[in-house]
Coordinates of C-alpha atoms in Angstrom, one line a residue:
M7 CA -0.4 -0.1 0.0
N8 CA 1.5 3.5 -0.3
N9 CA 2.5 6.2 1.7
I10 CA -0.2 8.3 0.2
F11 CA -3.5 5.9 1.8
R12 CA -1.4 6.1 5.4
N13 CA -1.7 9.8 5.5
I14 CA -5.3 10.5 4.0
S15 CA -7.6 11.6 7.3
L16 CA -10.9 12.3 8.1
M17 CA -11.6 16.1 9.6
V18 CA -14.6 15.5 11.8
A19 CA -15.5 18.4 14.5
A20 CA -18.0 19.0 16.7
G21 CA -20.4 21.6 17.1
A22 CA -23.4 20.2 16.0
L23 CA -26.3 23.7 15.8
A24 CA -28.9 24.7 18.6
V25 CA -32.0 23.6 18.7
S26 CA -34.7 25.6 16.6
C27 CA -37.2 27.0 19.0
A28 CA -40.3 26.4 17.1
D29 CA -42.5 23.6 17.6
Y30 CA -42.2 21.5 15.1
N31 CA -46.1 20.3 15.2
E32 CA -47.2 24.1 14.1
T33 CA -47.1 25.5 11.2
N34 CA -47.2 29.0 12.3
N35 CA -43.4 29.7 11.4
F36 CA -44.2 30.1 8.0
T37 CA -46.9 31.7 6.2
A38 CA -50.1 29.9 5.4
E39 CA -52.8 33.4 4.2
P40 CA -53.8 32.5 0.3
D41 CA -52.3 33.6 -2.7
P42 CA -54.3 36.6 -3.8
T43 CA -55.4 34.2 -7.0
V44 CA -56.1 31.2 -4.1
V45 CA -58.5 31.2 -1.5
Q46 CA -59.3 29.3 1.4
P47 CA -59.0 26.7 2.4
Y48 CA -55.9 26.1 1.7
G49 CA -55.2 28.0 5.1
D50 CA -57.3 26.1 7.5
L51 CA -55.7 22.9 6.2
N52 CA -53.0 20.5 8.5
P53 CA -49.5 19.4 7.7
V54 CA -49.6 17.0 4.8
K55 CA -48.1 14.7 6.6
S56 CA -50.4 14.4 8.7
Y57 CA -53.2 13.2 6.2
I58 CA -51.7 9.5 5.9
N59 CA -54.0 7.0 6.6
R60 CA -51.7 4.6 8.8
A61 CA -54.9 2.5 9.4
K62 CA -54.3 0.9 5.7
Y63 CA -50.7 2.5 4.9
P64 CA -48.9 1.5 8.1
N65 CA -45.2 1.8 6.3
M66 CA -45.9 4.8 4.4
S67 CA -43.4 7.7 4.1
L68 CA -43.4 11.8 2.5
S69 CA -40.1 13.1 1.9
A70 CA -38.5 16.2 0.6
T71 CA -35.5 17.3 -0.7
L72 CA -33.5 19.6 0.9
D73 CA -29.7 20.8 0.1
V74 CA -27.9 20.5 3.4
N75 CA -26.7 24.0 4.2
E76 CA -30.1 24.9 3.9
Y77 CA -31.4 22.8 5.6
N78 CA -28.7 23.7 8.7
K79 CA -30.1 27.6 8.2
Q80 CA -33.1 26.4 9.9
E81 CA -35.0 28.8 8.4
L82 CA -38.2 28.2 6.1
A83 CA -37.7 25.7 4.0
H84 CA -35.8 23.6 7.3
C85 CA -39.3 24.4 9.2
A86 CA -41.3 23.5 6.2
V87 CA -39.7 20.0 5.6
Q88 CA -39.5 19.3 9.5
T89 CA -43.8 20.5 9.7
N90 CA -44.7 18.5 6.4
F91 CA -43.1 15.9 5.5
N92 CA -41.5 12.4 7.2
N93 CA -37.8 12.5 6.6
V94 CA -35.1 14.7 4.7
A95 CA -33.0 13.7 1.3
F96 CA -30.3 15.7 0.5
G97 CA -29.5 15.0 -2.6
K98 CA -25.9 15.1 -3.4
S99 CA -25.1 17.2 -0.4
L100 CA -24.5 14.0 0.8
M101 CA -22.1 12.3 -1.7
A102 CA -18.8 11.4 -1.3
G103 CA -17.6 13.9 -3.9
K104 CA -19.3 17.0 -2.0
I105 CA -17.3 15.3 1.1
I106 CA -13.9 13.9 -0.1
N107 CA -11.6 16.5 -1.4
D108 CA -8.5 16.0 -4.1
K109 CA -6.6 15.1 -1.1
G110 CA -8.8 12.8 0.6
T111 CA -9.7 14.8 3.2
M112 CA -12.8 14.2 4.0
N113 CA -14.8 17.1 5.5
F114 CA -18.1 15.6 7.5
L115 CA -18.9 19.2 9.1
D116 CA -22.5 19.8 7.6
M117 CA -23.2 16.2 8.3
I118 CA -22.5 16.0 11.9
D119 CA -24.6 19.3 12.3
L120 CA -27.5 18.3 10.6
L121 CA -27.6 14.6 12.2
D122 CA -27.1 15.6 15.6
H123 CA -29.6 18.8 15.3
V124 CA -31.5 16.1 13.6
D125 CA -31.6 13.7 16.9
E126 CA -32.5 16.3 18.8
I127 CA -35.9 16.9 17.3
G128 CA -36.5 13.7 16.6
G129 CA -36.1 13.9 13.2
E130 CA -34.7 11.2 10.1
V131 CA -32.6 11.3 7.3
Y132 CA -32.5 9.3 3.9
G133 CA -28.9 8.8 2.5
S134 CA -28.1 9.8 -0.5
P135 CA -26.4 7.5 -2.9
L136 CA -23.0 5.9 -1.1
A137 CA -21.7 5.3 -4.8
A138 CA -22.4 6.4 -8.3
N139 CA -20.9 7.8 -11.1
A140 CA -21.1 11.0 -10.9
N141 CA -20.6 13.4 -8.0
Q142 CA -17.9 11.3 -6.7
P143 CA -14.1 12.2 -5.7
D144 CA -13.3 12.5 -8.9
G145 CA -9.4 14.0 -8.2
W146 CA -8.9 11.7 -4.7
F147 CA -9.3 8.7 -7.6
K148 CA -6.7 9.6 -9.8
L149 CA -4.8 11.0 -7.0
L150 CA -4.7 7.0 -4.9
T151 CA -4.3 5.3 -8.8
A152 CA -1.7 8.1 -9.9
P153 CA 1.5 6.0 -11.3
I154 CA 4.4 4.6 -8.5
E155 CA 7.5 6.7 -8.4
I156 CA 10.2 4.2 -9.4
P157 CA 14.0 4.5 -9.3
V158 CA 15.7 4.6 -12.6
D159 CA 19.5 5.2 -13.9
V160 CA 20.2 8.2 -16.0
I161 CA 21.2 6.7 -19.5
K162 CA 24.1 8.8 -22.4
D163 CA 21.7 8.9 -25.6
K164 CA 24.8 10.8 -27.3
E165 CA 28.1 11.9 -26.9
V166 CA 29.9 13.9 -29.8
D167 CA 33.9 15.1 -29.7
Y168 CA 34.7 17.8 -32.6
T169 CA 38.3 18.0 -31.0
T170 CA 39.4 14.4 -32.7
M171 CA 36.6 15.1 -35.8
E172 CA 38.5 15.9 -39.5
T173 CA 35.3 16.1 -40.9
F174 CA 31.8 18.1 -40.3
T175 CA 29.0 15.1 -41.4
G176 CA 26.8 16.5 -39.1
T177 CA 22.9 17.9 -40.3
N178 CA 23.0 22.2 -41.7
L179 CA 20.0 23.0 -42.5
G180 CA 20.8 26.4 -43.0
Q181 CA 22.8 28.9 -44.8
T182 CA 26.6 28.7 -43.8
K183 CA 28.3 26.2 -43.6
P184 CA 29.8 24.5 -40.0
V185 CA 33.4 23.2 -41.1
I186 CA 36.1 21.5 -38.5
V187 CA 39.1 23.5 -37.4
K188 CA 42.0 21.6 -37.0
N189 CA 44.0 22.6 -34.2
Y190 CA 42.1 25.6 -33.5
E191 CA 44.6 28.0 -31.3
S192 CA 47.2 26.1 -31.8
S193 CA 46.0 23.8 -28.9
G194 CA 46.4 20.4 -30.3
Q195 CA 43.2 20.1 -30.6
N196 CA 39.9 20.3 -33.2
A197 CA 36.6 22.3 -32.9
L198 CA 33.5 22.3 -34.6
K199 CA 33.2 26.1 -36.3
L200 CA 29.1 27.8 -36.7
P201 CA 29.9 31.1 -39.0
K202 CA 27.8 33.9 -37.6
E203 CA 24.4 34.8 -39.7
S204 CA 25.3 37.8 -42.3
V205 CA 22.3 40.1 -42.2
I206 CA 23.9 41.1 -45.6
T207 CA 24.0 38.1 -47.1
K208 CA 20.7 36.9 -44.7
K209 CA 22.8 33.7 -44.8
Y210 CA 21.4 32.0 -42.1
T211 CA 22.6 29.5 -39.4
K212 CA 21.0 26.2 -38.2
V213 CA 23.4 22.8 -37.7
Y214 CA 22.4 20.1 -35.3
I215 CA 25.3 19.3 -33.0
A216 CA 24.7 16.1 -32.2
E217 CA 21.7 14.1 -33.7
G218 CA 20.9 10.1 -34.0
F219 CA 19.4 9.1 -30.6
E220 CA 15.2 7.8 -30.0
P221 CA 13.7 11.3 -28.1
D222 CA 12.0 9.9 -25.1
V223 CA 9.4 12.5 -24.5
L224 CA 8.7 11.8 -20.9
G225 CA 12.4 11.8 -19.9
K226 CA 14.4 15.1 -18.4
Y227 CA 17.3 15.7 -20.9
T228 CA 20.7 17.3 -19.8
I229 CA 22.3 19.2 -22.4
T230 CA 25.7 19.8 -21.7
F231 CA 28.7 21.3 -25.0
N232 CA 31.8 23.4 -24.3
A233 CA 31.5 26.4 -26.7
K234 CA 33.4 29.6 -26.8
A235 CA 32.7 33.0 -28.7
D236 CA 35.6 35.8 -30.3
K237 CA 32.9 38.3 -29.6
E238 CA 29.6 38.3 -27.3
V239 CA 26.8 36.8 -28.5
S240 CA 23.5 35.2 -28.1
F241 CA 22.0 32.0 -30.0
N242 CA 18.8 29.5 -29.9
V243 CA 19.2 26.5 -28.5
T244 CA 16.4 23.8 -30.4
F245 CA 15.9 20.5 -29.2
S246 CA 13.8 17.7 -30.7
D247 CA 11.9 20.2 -31.8
S248 CA 11.4 22.5 -28.7
L249 CA 13.3 25.8 -28.8
I250 CA 15.0 26.1 -25.0
M251 CA 15.1 30.1 -23.3
E252 CA 17.4 30.4 -20.8
K253 CA 16.1 31.2 -17.4
N254 CA 16.3 34.1 -15.2
E255 CA 16.5 34.3 -11.8
E256 CA 13.3 33.7 -10.7
G257 CA 14.0 31.1 -13.5
A258 CA 10.9 31.9 -16.1
D259 CA 11.6 32.0 -19.5
A260 CA 13.9 35.1 -20.5
K261 CA 16.2 34.6 -23.7
K262 CA 17.7 33.3 -25.6
F263 CA 21.5 32.0 -24.7
S264 CA 24.5 33.7 -24.4
L265 CA 27.7 33.4 -24.5
K266 CA 31.0 35.5 -23.4
A267 CA 33.4 36.8 -26.0
G268 CA 37.3 35.1 -25.8
K269 CA 36.3 31.9 -23.0
W270 CA 36.1 28.5 -23.2
T271 CA 32.2 28.5 -21.3
K272 CA 30.5 25.4 -20.0
M273 CA 27.1 25.1 -20.9
V274 CA 24.5 22.6 -19.0
V275 CA 21.1 23.1 -20.7
E276 CA 17.8 21.3 -19.0
T277 CA 14.9 20.8 -21.0
M278 CA 12.7 18.5 -22.2
T279 CA 11.5 17.1 -26.1
A280 CA 8.4 18.4 -27.7
A281 CA 5.3 16.3 -27.4
D282 CA 5.8 14.8 -30.4
A283 CA 9.5 14.3 -31.5
Q284 CA 10.2 12.3 -33.6
A285 CA 13.7 12.5 -33.9
G286 CA 16.7 13.3 -31.4
Y287 CA 18.6 16.5 -32.2
V288 CA 20.1 19.7 -30.4
M289 CA 20.0 22.6 -32.8
I290 CA 22.4 25.3 -32.9
S291 CA 21.0 28.8 -34.8
G292 CA 20.6 32.6 -35.2
N293 CA 24.4 33.2 -33.6
R294 CA 25.1 36.7 -35.5
N295 CA 27.4 38.7 -33.5
S296 CA 30.0 35.9 -33.7
D297 CA 31.4 32.7 -34.8
I298 CA 30.2 29.9 -32.4
Y299 CA 33.7 26.9 -31.7
V300 CA 32.2 24.2 -29.9
K301 CA 34.5 21.2 -28.5
N302 CA 32.1 18.9 -27.2
V303 CA 28.0 17.8 -26.6
T304 CA 26.9 15.0 -24.1
V305 CA 23.4 14.6 -24.2
T306 CA 21.5 12.4 -21.7
H307 CA 18.5 12.1 -20.0
E308 CA 16.6 10.6 -16.8
P309 CA 14.1 8.6 -17.6
D310 CA 9.8 8.9 -16.1
N311 CA 10.1 7.9 -12.9
H312 CA 6.7 6.6 -13.0
R313 CA 5.0 3.7 -13.9
P314 CA 1.4 2.8 -13.8
Q315 CA -0.3 0.6 -11.4
T316 CA -1.0 -2.6 -12.3
D317 CA -4.6 -3.8 -12.7
Q318 CA -4.6 -5.8 -9.5
E319 CA -3.1 -2.1 -7.1
V320 CA -5.6 0.1 -8.9
N321 CA -7.7 -3.1 -8.0
D322 CA -6.7 -3.1 -4.4
T323 CA -6.5 1.0 -4.5
I324 CA -10.6 1.6 -5.0
H325 CA -11.3 -1.5 -2.9
Y326 CA -9.3 1.0 0.0
A327 CA -11.2 3.9 -1.1
L328 CA -14.5 2.4 -1.3
N329 CA -13.9 1.1 3.1
A330 CA -12.3 4.4 3.7
W331 CA -15.2 6.6 2.4
C332 CA -18.1 3.6 3.5
D333 CA -15.8 3.5 7.5
G334 CA -15.5 7.4 7.5
F335 CA -19.0 8.2 6.7
M336 CA -20.4 5.4 9.3
K337 CA -18.5 6.8 12.0
I338 CA -20.2 9.6 11.8
N339 CA -23.4 8.6 10.9
K340 CA -23.6 6.6 14.9
G341 CA -26.4 5.1 12.8
R342 CA -28.4 7.3 12.8
I343 CA -29.8 7.5 8.8
K344 CA -30.6 3.3 8.7
S345 CA -32.2 3.7 4.5
F346 CA -29.7 4.7 1.6
D347 CA -29.2 4.5 -1.9
L348 CA -26.7 2.8 -2.3
I349 CA -26.2 2.8 -5.8
D350 CA -27.1 5.0 -8.7
E351 CA -27.9 5.3 -12.2
A352 CA -26.4 2.3 -13.1
I353 CA -27.3 1.2 -15.6
G354 CA -26.3 2.5 -19.8
K355 CA -27.3 3.1 -22.8
K356 CA -25.2 0.2 -24.2
T357 CA -26.9 -4.0 -24.7
L358 CA -24.6 -5.9 -22.9
E359 CA -23.3 -8.3 -25.6
G360 CA -25.1 -11.7 -25.4
T361 CA -27.6 -10.7 -24.1
N362 CA -30.9 -8.2 -24.7
Y363 CA -30.9 -6.1 -21.3
Y364 CA -28.7 -2.4 -20.8
D365 CA -24.9 -3.0 -19.6
L366 CA -23.7 -1.0 -17.1
K367 CA -23.0 2.0 -17.2
H368 CA -18.6 2.2 -17.9
A369 CA -16.5 5.3 -17.5
A370 CA -15.3 3.5 -21.9
D371 CA -18.5 4.8 -22.5
E372 CA -19.5 7.3 -20.7
T373 CA -16.9 10.0 -20.9
S374 CA -13.5 11.4 -22.9
T375 CA -11.4 10.9 -19.5
A376 CA -8.2 8.8 -20.0
D377 CA -8.4 8.6 -16.2
K378 CA -11.5 8.9 -15.1
I379 CA -13.2 5.9 -13.1
F380 CA -16.0 4.3 -11.9
W381 CA -16.6 2.3 -9.1
Q382 CA -18.0 -0.5 -11.8
D383 CA -15.2 -1.0 -14.1
V384 CA -12.7 -1.8 -11.2
F385 CA -15.4 -4.3 -8.7
G386 CA -17.0 -5.8 -11.9
S387 CA -19.9 -5.4 -12.8
E388 CA -21.9 -8.1 -11.3
N389 CA -20.1 -7.5 -8.1
Y390 CA -21.1 -3.9 -7.6
A391 CA -23.9 -3.7 -5.7
P392 CA -22.7 -6.9 -3.6
T393 CA -19.1 -5.0 -2.8
V394 CA -19.9 -1.7 -1.9
S395 CA -23.3 -3.2 0.5
K396 CA -21.0 -5.1 2.3
V397 CA -17.8 -2.9 2.8
A398 CA -21.3 -0.2 3.6
N399 CA -23.4 -3.1 5.8
E400 CA -20.1 -3.3 8.1
A401 CA -19.0 -0.5 8.9
F402 CA -22.4 0.3 9.2
T403 CA -22.3 -1.8 12.5
K404 CA -19.4 -1.2 12.4
Y405 CA -20.0 2.1 14.6
G406 CA -23.2 0.8 16.3
G407 CA -25.9 0.6 13.4
N408 CA -28.3 -1.9 14.3
A409 CA -29.0 -4.8 11.0
A410 CA -31.9 -4.5 11.9
D411 CA -32.7 -1.2 10.7
L412 CA -30.8 -1.1 7.9
K413 CA -32.3 -0.8 4.1
F414 CA -30.6 -0.7 0.7
F415 CA -32.0 0.7 -2.5
I416 CA -30.4 0.7 -6.1
S417 CA -31.2 4.3 -7.6
E418 CA -33.1 4.6 -10.9
S419 CA -34.1 7.2 -13.2
G420 CA -35.9 6.4 -17.1
L421 CA -37.7 3.3 -15.7
E422 CA -40.5 4.2 -17.6
D423 CA -38.5 2.1 -20.6
S424 CA -39.2 -1.2 -20.3
K425 CA -35.9 -2.7 -22.3
K426 CA -34.2 0.1 -18.6
M427 CA -36.7 -1.2 -16.3
E428 CA -35.6 -5.6 -17.5
S429 CA -32.0 -5.3 -17.4
L430 CA -33.0 -3.4 -13.5
K431 CA -34.1 -6.2 -12.8
Y432 CA -31.6 -8.6 -14.6
W433 CA -28.8 -7.0 -13.0
M434 CA -30.5 -6.9 -9.7
G435 CA -31.2 -10.7 -10.1
I436 CA -27.0 -10.8 -10.2
W437 CA -26.5 -8.9 -8.0
D438 CA -28.7 -10.8 -4.9
G439 CA -27.2 -13.9 -6.1
K440 CA -23.6 -12.9 -5.1
G441 CA -24.8 -11.5 -1.6
A442 CA -25.8 -8.5 -2.4
K443 CA -28.2 -7.1 0.2
I444 CA -31.1 -5.3 -2.1
D445 CA -33.9 -3.8 0.1
G446 CA -35.8 -1.9 -2.4
I447 CA -35.9 0.6 -5.5
N448 CA -35.6 4.3 -5.4
A449 CA -37.2 5.1 -9.1
K450 CA -36.8 8.5 -10.3
L451 CA -39.8 10.0 -12.0
N452 CA -39.9 12.6 -15.0
L453 CA -43.1 13.3 -15.0
S454 CA -45.2 15.7 -16.9
Y455 CA -49.1 16.9 -17.1
S456 CA -50.5 17.3 -20.5
E457 CA -53.4 18.9 -21.7
D458 CA -52.8 16.7 -24.9
A459 CA -55.6 13.9 -23.9
A460 CA -53.8 10.9 -25.7
T461 CA -50.3 12.3 -24.7
Q462 CA -51.6 12.5 -21.5
K463 CA -53.5 8.9 -21.2
A464 CA -50.0 7.9 -22.4
T465 CA -48.6 9.0 -19.3
E466 CA -50.4 7.3 -17.1
D467 CA -50.3 4.6 -18.8
A468 CA -47.0 4.2 -18.3
L469 CA -47.2 5.0 -14.4
D470 CA -49.2 2.3 -14.6
A471 CA -47.2 -0.1 -16.3
L472 CA -44.2 1.1 -14.3
L473 CA -45.7 0.5 -10.9
D474 CA -46.7 -2.7 -12.1
N475 CA -43.1 -3.8 -12.7
L476 CA -41.7 -2.4 -10.2
A477 CA -44.1 -4.3 -7.8
A478 CA -44.0 -7.9 -9.1
T479 CA -39.5 -7.2 -7.8
G480 CA -41.4 -7.7 -4.5
K481 CA -38.9 -5.0 -3.5
L482 CA -39.5 -2.4 -1.0
I483 CA -40.7 0.9 -4.0
R484 CA -39.3 4.4 -3.2
L485 CA -40.7 7.0 -5.6
S486 CA -38.3 10.1 -5.9
N487 CA -38.4 13.3 -8.1
L488 CA -42.2 13.9 -7.4
D489 CA -42.0 17.0 -9.5
I490 CA -44.4 17.8 -12.3
V491 CA -43.9 19.6 -15.3
Y492 CA -47.4 21.3 -16.6
K493 CA -47.1 21.0 -20.7
D494 CA -49.8 22.7 -23.0
A495 CA -51.3 20.4 -25.8
T496 CA -48.2 21.6 -28.7
G497 CA -45.9 19.9 -25.5
S498 CA -44.9 23.3 -24.3
K499 CA -44.2 24.2 -21.1
V500 CA -46.2 26.3 -19.0
S501 CA -44.8 28.0 -17.0
V502 CA -44.8 29.4 -12.6
T503 CA -46.2 33.1 -14.2
A504 CA -48.5 32.1 -16.9
I505 CA -50.4 29.1 -15.6
T506 CA -53.5 29.8 -14.5
D507 CA -55.8 28.9 -11.5
D508 CA -57.2 26.0 -13.8
Q509 CA -54.3 24.8 -15.6
R510 CA -52.9 24.8 -11.5
Q511 CA -55.8 23.0 -10.2
Q512 CA -55.1 20.7 -13.7
L513 CA -51.6 20.0 -12.4
A514 CA -53.2 19.3 -8.2
N515 CA -55.7 16.5 -9.7
F516 CA -52.7 14.4 -11.9
Y517 CA -50.7 14.8 -8.4
V518 CA -53.4 12.9 -6.1
H519 CA -53.8 10.9 -9.7
V520 CA -50.1 9.7 -8.7
I521 CA -50.3 9.3 -5.3
K522 CA -53.6 7.1 -5.7
R523 CA -52.1 4.2 -7.8
Y524 CA -48.9 4.3 -6.2
M525 CA -50.7 3.6 -3.0
A526 CA -53.1 1.3 -4.9
K527 CA -50.4 -0.3 -7.5
I528 CA -48.1 -1.3 -3.9
A529 CA -48.7 -3.0 -1.3
P530 CA -48.6 -1.5 2.0
D531 CA -45.6 -3.4 3.4
K532 CA -43.3 -2.6 0.4
Q533 CA -44.1 1.0 0.4
A534 CA -41.2 2.7 1.2
G535 CA -42.7 6.3 0.3
L536 CA -42.6 9.1 -1.4
C537 CA -40.2 12.1 -1.8
K538 CA -41.0 15.5 -3.4
T539 CA -37.5 17.2 -5.1
N540 CA -38.8 20.7 -4.7
L541 CA -40.5 22.2 -2.1
V542 CA -41.9 26.2 -3.7
D543 CA -42.7 27.1 -7.2
T544 CA -39.4 27.1 -9.3
A545 CA -38.2 30.3 -11.1
S546 CA -39.8 28.3 -14.5
D547 CA -41.8 25.6 -13.3
P548 CA -44.9 25.4 -10.9
V549 CA -44.0 22.0 -9.4
G550 CA -43.7 23.3 -5.7
L551 CA -46.7 22.6 -3.2
W552 CA -46.3 26.1 -2.6
T553 CA -45.8 29.3 -4.5
S554 CA -43.0 32.1 -3.4
K555 CA -44.9 35.5 -2.7
V556 CA -43.0 38.9 -2.3
L557 CA -43.8 40.6 0.2
N558 CA -42.6 44.4 -0.1
P559 CA -42.2 44.4 -3.9
A560 CA -41.0 48.3 -3.9
A561 CA -38.2 47.3 -1.1
T562 CA -35.1 48.2 -2.5
K563 CA -34.1 44.2 -0.5
K564 CA -37.0 41.6 -0.8
V565 CA -38.3 39.4 1.3
S566 CA -40.5 36.3 0.0
D567 CA -42.6 34.2 2.2
W568 CA -44.5 31.7 0.7
V569 CA -48.3 30.6 0.6
R570 CA -49.8 27.2 -0.5
N571 CA -51.0 25.7 -3.2
A572 CA -53.4 23.8 -4.8
N573 CA -50.6 20.7 -5.4
Y574 CA -50.3 21.3 -1.2
K575 CA -54.2 20.5 -1.5
A576 CA -53.9 17.9 -3.2
F577 CA -51.0 15.8 -1.5
C578 CA -53.2 16.2 1.3
D579 CA -56.3 14.6 -0.7
A580 CA -54.3 12.0 -2.1
L581 CA -53.0 10.7 0.8
S582 CA -56.0 10.7 2.9
G583 CA -57.6 8.4 0.5
E584 CA -60.1 11.5 -0.7

């Protein structure tokens, strides 16, 4: 195991928020006044969760999704959730990608605050996906699976001795002619002469002073040569298609290389080749003020001192990551969150070879990033859910959780597509057979109400088929993303600012239909509940149970409050069985 594994720390700090003084059985802390376009009886309704008929639906649960930071403010959204819903989900807020930074440090401060607060006020939390392809700690995975440093030896690529050479046989790309000067300065040694460029004759110098070696584009090169000029001169050095600039005192690229007049100087150049270099060479060019003499040249390089991790090392590393993540999360959880999405959005779009089912998503198919890692690519598709459930289950019980209370759901969208639904059942069958703990399915909806009767009928039929398929699995069934948009007969969305009272009521009626169909088709002992994504209408869609109301439009700082709309009453009516 690399040292990096041992150095990863968990940032776990205490600091729960103070308990709100709100009475969570009352609605006085958020406005129940009617919108000017909507009259009573909405202001007289009780909290939504109080309408669930517990005699008929003892296991029914109503959930809402909220961002952790918004919840921890303990303001309007927090109060609405605690008053009207049985539990709260935090979406991607509690996923690994939001908690683990690129260095592997886990920041659970927000999670500590919310769980301690939920403990004090007596609430429940539905757990975010423990493993997924999105919102995962990609930076950490990249660090953990980075190439491993290894010892390497310096390699001598080329050595050229011009002191004994009789004739220059190297490559000349310029118009001046390099020559070997024999017995240079009566020293008994020869030297290579690189004539200066001429502005008058427009002859330029481009001479390879060393060449004929294979470039290593990842290697770190050192080029050493002894040179002299009669006058002070500057010149270019190009190494394997990469023009090198001399460094200034701060280490930044500054200027051409230079030689003082009349003195042999040992030039040392450290560089790399161009990324796409095809040939190894050292070239001098651009010496306009003086001829340059060269005695010898040596080229060495240190190969890249990293090697990729083997498949087994990557496997061990990602297993370590899963264990570290689940252990850190469950240590903070202390058995308080009992229901989780185990894995999220695993089904892909490519057909699994030899079957009529969709394969799982794989990084090679889903991303253009070569180093992106999906859990299932490492664990294997058949062992994905079994591996995650085993590790998470063990961590849950290790830190005080009661195994009998723990529930794991497979979260997936698009299950109205019959092939995707059948694919999910295929994979769950494999995972169940390999010992995975899969208690339920969290089906993400993507519903819209249409004024076109045929379109609406098709939507309702598809919903019925989905619920029948879900019920047939025998698993617990949870429906999430229960936000229904409104579309006119042409298929265009009707915005929150344009929707009429009659249209709002039609939308509310469809909410009633969806909830009632769920409660009718899913057996009471298999009802894991419904989850509302948006509590209040968004800026574009009338999907909320509340509508935001600007209380002081003329003020510089506008203050907003919420008022119940027809969707609120729809939930109350449907849950009560009316």
